């Protein structure tokens, strides 16, 4: 959103409100402190005039600013020369977003009530011991060139040189993003040990199928962190970021399993490095238990090779450690998608885990695509060090009173990860000397930021501690808050910052009002973006200047974000929606970008949105052409794509490092037949790289029987089903699980208390919204946008070649479907959905009018259709004409949704001899199918071919005529057995080709 639009919005929402508040507060509520009888008499007359106009009623607030705190006058006085009237308000006035235009309009409004004798008096407003002008963020002052220099980093040599700790090799340059930025960020609380109850527990209650210790993670890990990294930033977290429960460590002291370390000949071991040691840990610091390698400058060019032994195939985060070195080194990660290089500056970030990225690896030891090499330059003359490399997040390894957490480290609080990461106990994580993990946890996060930087920005207990020398730019604590409102109201977003300690200055002399700038920009971006996208008035709860640990401890501009209320069902509607998670995360990223661009005086560009309308076509014997369309962002005109990255993977391997192109299409040659190749595309500009598109898969059969077009219609991401009655309300996952964007990492279990009046007793008995905890350690698949590869694998094995197109490209007639004798309509869990808020637009409908037109045109050419999905019957709508149109076209009709709980099926037709099971479990391999459709034949020539064994309802229909159709009332990709999937495809295609 442009600055102009945002300023107008602020005027509209706040100016009238503040004018009423000020007039009422000045002239009705408080006595005046004046310096002359003449002025006293004048203002008494003014007060009487205002009384006649306003009276003693405070008008209701309008707009979406909801604070509830009383704004009053602390002091009112004239300057010594009687030329300025100074009005000192309570600190609550400083909780609003202030802009220059608002201040001027306020002065004009109040000035209209002044008598002629005071018309020349200058009005000056103060709040929280600062003039209102100081509450205008530098971002808005930058237009006039009159920024507050005190809120900028002070160039006095006290801060470390500003540069990234980690730089990933890219084929493009980010020039107007977050390059050189290091950002500290964390996702609320976590699983912790409570000595009073002698148990591990959450810091908050399980409500509405989630809880505060987990739900912010579903914003931070999948969205905020990659957005910041895609803009060029290095991001640090005080909690484990990888949910992979396996952990493999390769170290010079000892390694996991059969993992090996190959080191150069001329190395020496030095004390003070990482060692696995004896697990579980109690109060040990693993980074003081072992040694590290110091590599001599005389060493011949021999790399340090870390060869892990993986217990199973999967994705693993790669983190490295080292002691302090003298310059940059390169770590090269060999993974199933190829090799990826990272430059790491060993002059900072030493003695802890430094995250590189997450990659796909195969089970066991693999010298070609399963290792990390530290590249040792010859003749550099600089000291290079090497310590451990870690793969995966692992399980919690800190014992408290003899008890392990029995959770993946991913779920534990900061206090435990920081101990495991080498943070010193006396400075960072043991304020209570082991007596109170709860307070140690929330205090540790801000002190960890200071430890990352080091002297003179070090932890409170020792500002001159060496620390890690990382020039951290800002920190953000992401939380949700409590509170309940009636009548569909939103509790909304609160921002907290602190200027109170250390005379309001950071160690380099920078004003802590920089934290208010950061808070204002992020909160404003959230309010504006969500209000616009969801056609709602998202509530701005104000900005508190308060001494919360996570706001006052960091020695950098810091914000504590309370996004919404996890206790208020109307907020929960948004909290559980994946699209909202993406949009809020993008707003937070944009707020940080604007703040840092202002802090360091450079022009910025917002990274683009993902491309769409992606499809592939055969363009040669062993060649395809991939095409797509760019997407512009109506909320930010700078987010325009300039170039594109096309990423490729083979089979189940990881993606490669991509190919850069300026065009919206790319020709790709196939080196090998009989394999599934998958592609995804990102958009690139000077601000960074977008999120990836859906995946398009293709494959060429050795002796192809024909070509198949897979149409990917499964775009849906959605919250679970919410409902409300006069006495009951909540989240009814039994009706609809929803569909996570990627993976679900925040569901704890189904809600069981739906009584609105059910009282809160404590976190174990939280009343309305109370939920089970059976899923809280389970990460399971949602929409990963890659299911065409599953279909394609079976199509290849059945002897056919295939390409994929998005449903949007088919609807817009970007390709000719009549070139393909068979199309595979992949609808997964697609169904009509509505976003929270007041937007009445239908999203993710299975059958749009454009799609029906395209299918009718396709069948007129005699093309055959295979369609599958959980809602292909129930999403046909209530329009009888449309229902009949779909029935005539696809030869089936809806009988019931939620046909069965155990989705087992068996054939009842001689043409199809098959039985199988559809996944209903929560796992990483397939998403669970909770509501398959029962569909029945429509018209002549159609018959039931599969039935659900649970109740014998019709699970699939086949129809013969001028063209043929096979329809499955469940997602084909969720059949649990690959051989069964291939057998079904083979029988379907045999049916299509049989006369």
mmCIF file of C-alpha atoms in Angstrom, residues 479-682:
data_model
loop_
_atom_site.group_PDB
_atom_site.id
_atom_site.type_symbol
_atom_site.label_atom_id
_atom_site.label_comp_id
_atom_site.label_asym_id
_atom_site.label_seq_id
_atom_site.Cartn_x
_atom_site.Cartn_y
_atom_site.Cartn_z
ATOM 1 C CA UNK A 479 2.448 -13.992 20.404
ATOM 2 C CA UNK A 480 -1.319 -14.218 20.536
ATOM 3 C CA UNK A 481 -3.309 -12.730 23.385
ATOM 4 C CA UNK A 482 -6.416 -13.563 25.434
ATOM 5 C CA UNK A 483 -9.772 -11.820 25.651
ATOM 6 C CA UNK A 484 -13.380 -12.417 24.660
ATOM 7 C CA UNK A 485 -15.759 -10.028 22.865
ATOM 8 C CA UNK A 486 -19.375 -10.447 21.876
ATOM 9 C CA UNK A 487 -21.271 -9.640 18.688
ATOM 10 C CA UNK A 488 -18.721 -10.850 16.158
ATOM 11 C CA UNK A 489 -16.125 -8.344 17.321
ATOM 12 C CA UNK A 490 -12.405 -8.812 16.765
ATOM 13 C CA UNK A 491 -9.991 -8.331 19.664
ATOM 14 C CA UNK A 492 -7.293 -7.586 17.104
ATOM 15 C CA UNK A 493 -3.637 -6.552 17.118
ATOM 16 C CA UNK A 494 -1.604 -5.048 19.921
ATOM 17 C CA UNK A 495 1.983 -3.833 19.605
ATOM 18 C CA UNK A 496 4.325 -3.474 22.598
ATOM 19 C CA UNK A 497 7.663 -1.662 22.713
ATOM 20 C CA UNK A 498 9.752 -0.115 25.476
ATOM 21 C CA UNK A 499 11.691 3.113 25.833
ATOM 22 C CA UNK A 500 11.863 3.324 29.615
ATOM 23 C CA UNK A 501 15.193 1.814 30.610
ATOM 24 C CA UNK A 502 18.763 3.037 30.071
ATOM 25 C CA UNK A 503 17.573 6.646 29.668
ATOM 26 C CA UNK A 504 15.674 5.610 26.561
ATOM 27 C CA UNK A 505 18.862 4.830 24.625
ATOM 28 C CA UNK A 506 20.493 1.758 23.166
ATOM 29 C CA UNK A 507 24.215 1.262 23.952
ATOM 30 C CA UNK A 508 25.305 3.200 20.865
ATOM 31 C CA UNK A 509 23.102 6.169 21.784
ATOM 32 C CA UNK A 510 20.265 5.371 19.391
ATOM 33 C CA UNK A 511 16.869 6.418 20.732
ATOM 34 C CA UNK A 512 14.642 3.540 21.776
ATOM 35 C CA UNK A 513 11.811 5.308 19.994
ATOM 36 C CA UNK A 514 13.130 3.362 17.010
ATOM 37 C CA UNK A 515 11.255 0.454 18.602
ATOM 38 C CA UNK A 516 8.063 2.457 18.382
ATOM 39 C CA UNK A 517 8.745 3.107 14.695
ATOM 40 C CA UNK A 518 9.136 -0.621 14.129
ATOM 41 C CA UNK A 519 5.988 -1.403 16.106
ATOM 42 C CA UNK A 520 3.937 1.214 14.290
ATOM 43 C CA UNK A 521 5.043 0.094 10.821
ATOM 44 C CA UNK A 522 4.335 -3.581 11.444
ATOM 45 C CA UNK A 523 1.011 -2.976 13.181
ATOM 46 C CA UNK A 524 -0.119 -0.513 10.519
ATOM 47 C CA UNK A 525 0.805 -2.925 7.752
ATOM 48 C CA UNK A 526 -1.161 -5.733 9.407
ATOM 49 C CA UNK A 527 -4.244 -3.574 10.002
ATOM 50 C CA UNK A 528 -4.269 -2.118 6.494
ATOM 51 C CA UNK A 529 -3.532 -5.335 4.628
ATOM 52 C CA UNK A 530 -6.013 -7.486 6.534
ATOM 53 C CA UNK A 531 -8.738 -4.831 6.401
ATOM 54 C CA UNK A 532 -8.294 -4.559 2.645
ATOM 55 C CA UNK A 533 -7.960 -8.248 1.782
ATOM 56 C CA UNK A 534 -10.754 -9.496 4.017
ATOM 57 C CA UNK A 535 -13.102 -6.520 3.584
ATOM 58 C CA UNK A 536 -13.199 -6.017 7.318
ATOM 59 C CA UNK A 537 -12.181 -3.459 9.913
ATOM 60 C CA UNK A 538 -9.294 -5.233 11.571
ATOM 61 C CA UNK A 539 -8.933 -3.917 15.111
ATOM 62 C CA UNK A 540 -5.888 -1.883 16.088
ATOM 63 C CA UNK A 541 -5.544 -2.166 19.860
ATOM 64 C CA UNK A 542 -2.832 0.423 20.187
ATOM 65 C CA UNK A 543 0.868 0.474 20.971
ATOM 66 C CA UNK A 544 1.963 0.081 24.577
ATOM 67 C CA UNK A 545 5.207 1.489 25.881
ATOM 68 C CA UNK A 546 5.674 -1.129 28.594
ATOM 69 C CA UNK A 547 8.381 -3.083 30.351
ATOM 70 C CA UNK A 548 7.626 -6.502 28.994
ATOM 71 C CA UNK A 549 10.740 -8.659 29.045
ATOM 72 C CA UNK A 550 10.735 -9.286 25.302
ATOM 73 C CA UNK A 551 10.329 -5.604 24.532
ATOM 74 C CA UNK A 552 12.820 -3.992 26.930
ATOM 75 C CA UNK A 553 15.635 -6.577 27.095
ATOM 76 C CA UNK A 554 16.847 -6.603 23.464
ATOM 77 C CA UNK A 555 19.471 -3.945 22.755
ATOM 78 C CA UNK A 556 18.029 -3.430 19.286
ATOM 79 C CA UNK A 557 14.710 -2.017 18.058
ATOM 80 C CA UNK A 558 12.220 -4.582 19.321
ATOM 81 C CA UNK A 559 8.510 -5.310 19.043
ATOM 82 C CA UNK A 560 6.322 -7.695 20.993
ATOM 83 C CA UNK A 561 3.379 -8.555 18.738
ATOM 84 C CA UNK A 562 0.080 -9.777 20.158
ATOM 85 C CA UNK A 563 -1.581 -10.558 16.833
ATOM 86 C CA UNK A 564 -5.078 -11.454 18.020
ATOM 87 C CA UNK A 565 -6.946 -13.295 20.756
ATOM 88 C CA UNK A 566 -6.677 -17.073 20.721
ATOM 89 C CA UNK A 567 -9.594 -17.067 23.203
ATOM 90 C CA UNK A 568 -12.073 -15.160 21.027
ATOM 91 C CA UNK A 569 -13.777 -17.290 18.386
ATOM 92 C CA UNK A 570 -14.074 -14.442 15.890
ATOM 93 C CA UNK A 571 -10.309 -13.955 16.005
ATOM 94 C CA UNK A 572 -9.834 -17.713 15.780
ATOM 95 C CA UNK A 573 -11.642 -17.687 12.415
ATOM 96 C CA UNK A 574 -8.606 -15.849 11.097
ATOM 97 C CA UNK A 575 -5.991 -17.570 13.241
ATOM 98 C CA UNK A 576 -6.832 -20.987 11.780
ATOM 99 C CA UNK A 577 -6.977 -19.894 8.151
ATOM 100 C CA UNK A 578 -3.832 -20.606 6.096
ATOM 101 C CA UNK A 579 -4.383 -17.683 3.737
ATOM 102 C CA UNK A 580 -4.551 -15.302 6.682
ATOM 103 C CA UNK A 581 -1.285 -16.757 7.971
ATOM 104 C CA UNK A 582 0.344 -15.960 4.632
ATOM 105 C CA UNK A 583 -1.128 -12.445 4.450
ATOM 106 C CA UNK A 584 -0.204 -11.481 8.015
ATOM 107 C CA UNK A 585 3.297 -12.860 7.548
ATOM 108 C CA UNK A 586 3.728 -10.850 4.380
ATOM 109 C CA UNK A 587 2.551 -7.733 6.225
ATOM 110 C CA UNK A 588 5.115 -8.341 8.978
ATOM 111 C CA UNK A 589 7.863 -8.830 6.412
ATOM 112 C CA UNK A 590 6.847 -5.611 4.627
ATOM 113 C CA UNK A 591 6.793 -3.692 7.910
ATOM 114 C CA UNK A 592 10.333 -4.853 8.691
ATOM 115 C CA UNK A 593 11.482 -4.032 5.172
ATOM 116 C CA UNK A 594 10.180 -0.470 5.370
ATOM 117 C CA UNK A 595 11.655 0.015 8.807
ATOM 118 C CA UNK A 596 15.134 -1.187 7.825
ATOM 119 C CA UNK A 597 15.100 0.677 4.510
ATOM 120 C CA UNK A 598 14.446 3.864 6.495
ATOM 121 C CA UNK A 599 17.010 3.014 9.166
ATOM 122 C CA UNK A 600 19.754 2.568 6.581
ATOM 123 C CA UNK A 601 18.498 5.005 3.924
ATOM 124 C CA UNK A 602 18.019 2.851 0.856
ATOM 125 C CA UNK A 603 15.117 2.406 -1.603
ATOM 126 C CA UNK A 604 13.217 -0.829 -1.194
ATOM 127 C CA UNK A 605 11.152 -3.147 -3.371
ATOM 128 C CA UNK A 606 8.700 -5.735 -2.031
ATOM 129 C CA UNK A 607 9.316 -9.294 -3.228
ATOM 130 C CA UNK A 608 6.714 -10.560 -5.740
ATOM 131 C CA UNK A 609 3.763 -12.859 -5.177
ATOM 132 C CA UNK A 610 3.872 -16.423 -6.586
ATOM 133 C CA UNK A 611 3.122 -16.858 -10.282
ATOM 134 C CA UNK A 612 0.041 -18.755 -11.483
ATOM 135 C CA UNK A 613 -1.572 -20.167 -14.650
ATOM 136 C CA UNK A 614 1.317 -22.614 -14.846
ATOM 137 C CA UNK A 615 1.223 -25.433 -17.422
ATOM 138 C CA UNK A 616 3.478 -27.650 -19.520
ATOM 139 C CA UNK A 617 3.174 -28.780 -23.138
ATOM 140 C CA UNK A 618 5.123 -31.273 -25.229
ATOM 141 C CA UNK A 619 7.138 -29.218 -27.722
ATOM 142 C CA UNK A 620 9.452 -31.901 -29.105
ATOM 143 C CA UNK A 621 10.221 -35.600 -28.902
ATOM 144 C CA UNK A 622 12.100 -35.161 -25.637
ATOM 145 C CA UNK A 623 11.184 -31.603 -24.777
ATOM 146 C CA UNK A 624 8.484 -29.678 -22.957
ATOM 147 C CA UNK A 625 7.702 -25.977 -22.723
ATOM 148 C CA UNK A 626 6.748 -24.621 -19.348
ATOM 149 C CA UNK A 627 4.587 -21.464 -19.311
ATOM 150 C CA UNK A 628 3.118 -19.246 -16.593
ATOM 151 C CA UNK A 629 1.735 -15.782 -15.856
ATOM 152 C CA UNK A 630 3.027 -13.173 -13.383
ATOM 153 C CA UNK A 631 0.887 -11.958 -10.492
ATOM 154 C CA UNK A 632 0.853 -8.347 -9.343
ATOM 155 C CA UNK A 633 0.123 -7.272 -5.783
ATOM 156 C CA UNK A 634 -2.749 -4.766 -5.504
ATOM 157 C CA UNK A 635 -1.515 -3.852 -2.020
ATOM 158 C CA UNK A 636 1.997 -2.904 -3.115
ATOM 159 C CA UNK A 637 2.869 -1.526 -6.570
ATOM 160 C CA UNK A 638 6.596 -2.233 -6.108
ATOM 161 C CA UNK A 639 6.054 -6.004 -5.942
ATOM 162 C CA UNK A 640 6.379 -6.508 -9.689
ATOM 163 C CA UNK A 641 8.115 -9.603 -11.097
ATOM 164 C CA UNK A 642 11.189 -8.850 -13.177
ATOM 165 C CA UNK A 643 12.635 -12.331 -13.719
ATOM 166 C CA UNK A 644 11.792 -15.910 -12.836
ATOM 167 C CA UNK A 645 13.446 -18.969 -11.365
ATOM 168 C CA UNK A 646 12.450 -22.421 -12.626
ATOM 169 C CA UNK A 647 13.290 -25.258 -10.246
ATOM 170 C CA UNK A 648 13.390 -28.930 -11.206
ATOM 171 C CA UNK A 649 13.408 -32.221 -9.334
ATOM 172 C CA UNK A 650 13.534 -35.814 -10.491
ATOM 173 C CA UNK A 651 11.270 -38.379 -8.821
ATOM 174 C CA UNK A 652 11.305 -38.054 -5.044
ATOM 175 C CA UNK A 653 14.571 -36.108 -4.973
ATOM 176 C CA UNK A 654 14.880 -32.518 -3.831
ATOM 177 C CA UNK A 655 14.794 -29.502 -6.116
ATOM 178 C CA UNK A 656 17.865 -28.158 -7.840
ATOM 179 C CA UNK A 657 19.128 -24.565 -7.527
ATOM 180 C CA UNK A 658 17.013 -23.351 -10.414
ATOM 181 C CA UNK A 659 17.357 -21.701 -13.802
ATOM 182 C CA UNK A 660 16.980 -17.931 -14.169
ATOM 183 C CA UNK A 661 14.956 -16.527 -17.060
ATOM 184 C CA UNK A 662 13.440 -13.196 -18.048
ATOM 185 C CA UNK A 663 10.653 -14.809 -20.081
ATOM 186 C CA UNK A 664 7.390 -16.316 -18.850
ATOM 187 C CA UNK A 665 8.180 -19.635 -20.491
ATOM 188 C CA UNK A 666 11.098 -22.044 -20.661
ATOM 189 C CA UNK A 667 11.914 -24.984 -22.923
ATOM 190 C CA UNK A 668 13.306 -27.973 -21.041
ATOM 191 C CA UNK A 669 14.906 -31.080 -22.514
ATOM 192 C CA UNK A 670 14.464 -34.459 -20.849
ATOM 193 C CA UNK A 671 17.658 -36.422 -20.274
ATOM 194 C CA UNK A 672 15.828 -39.642 -19.413
ATOM 195 C CA UNK A 673 12.515 -41.277 -20.198
ATOM 196 C CA UNK A 674 10.454 -43.195 -17.686
ATOM 197 C CA UNK A 675 10.994 -40.701 -14.857
ATOM 198 C CA UNK A 676 8.713 -38.111 -13.287
ATOM 199 C CA UNK A 677 10.115 -34.579 -13.531
ATOM 200 C CA UNK A 678 8.547 -31.823 -11.463
ATOM 201 C CA UNK A 679 8.886 -28.061 -11.789
ATOM 202 C CA UNK A 680 7.944 -25.016 -9.785
ATOM 203 C CA UNK A 681 8.441 -21.351 -10.605
ATOM 204 C CA UNK A 682 9.182 -18.295 -8.493
#
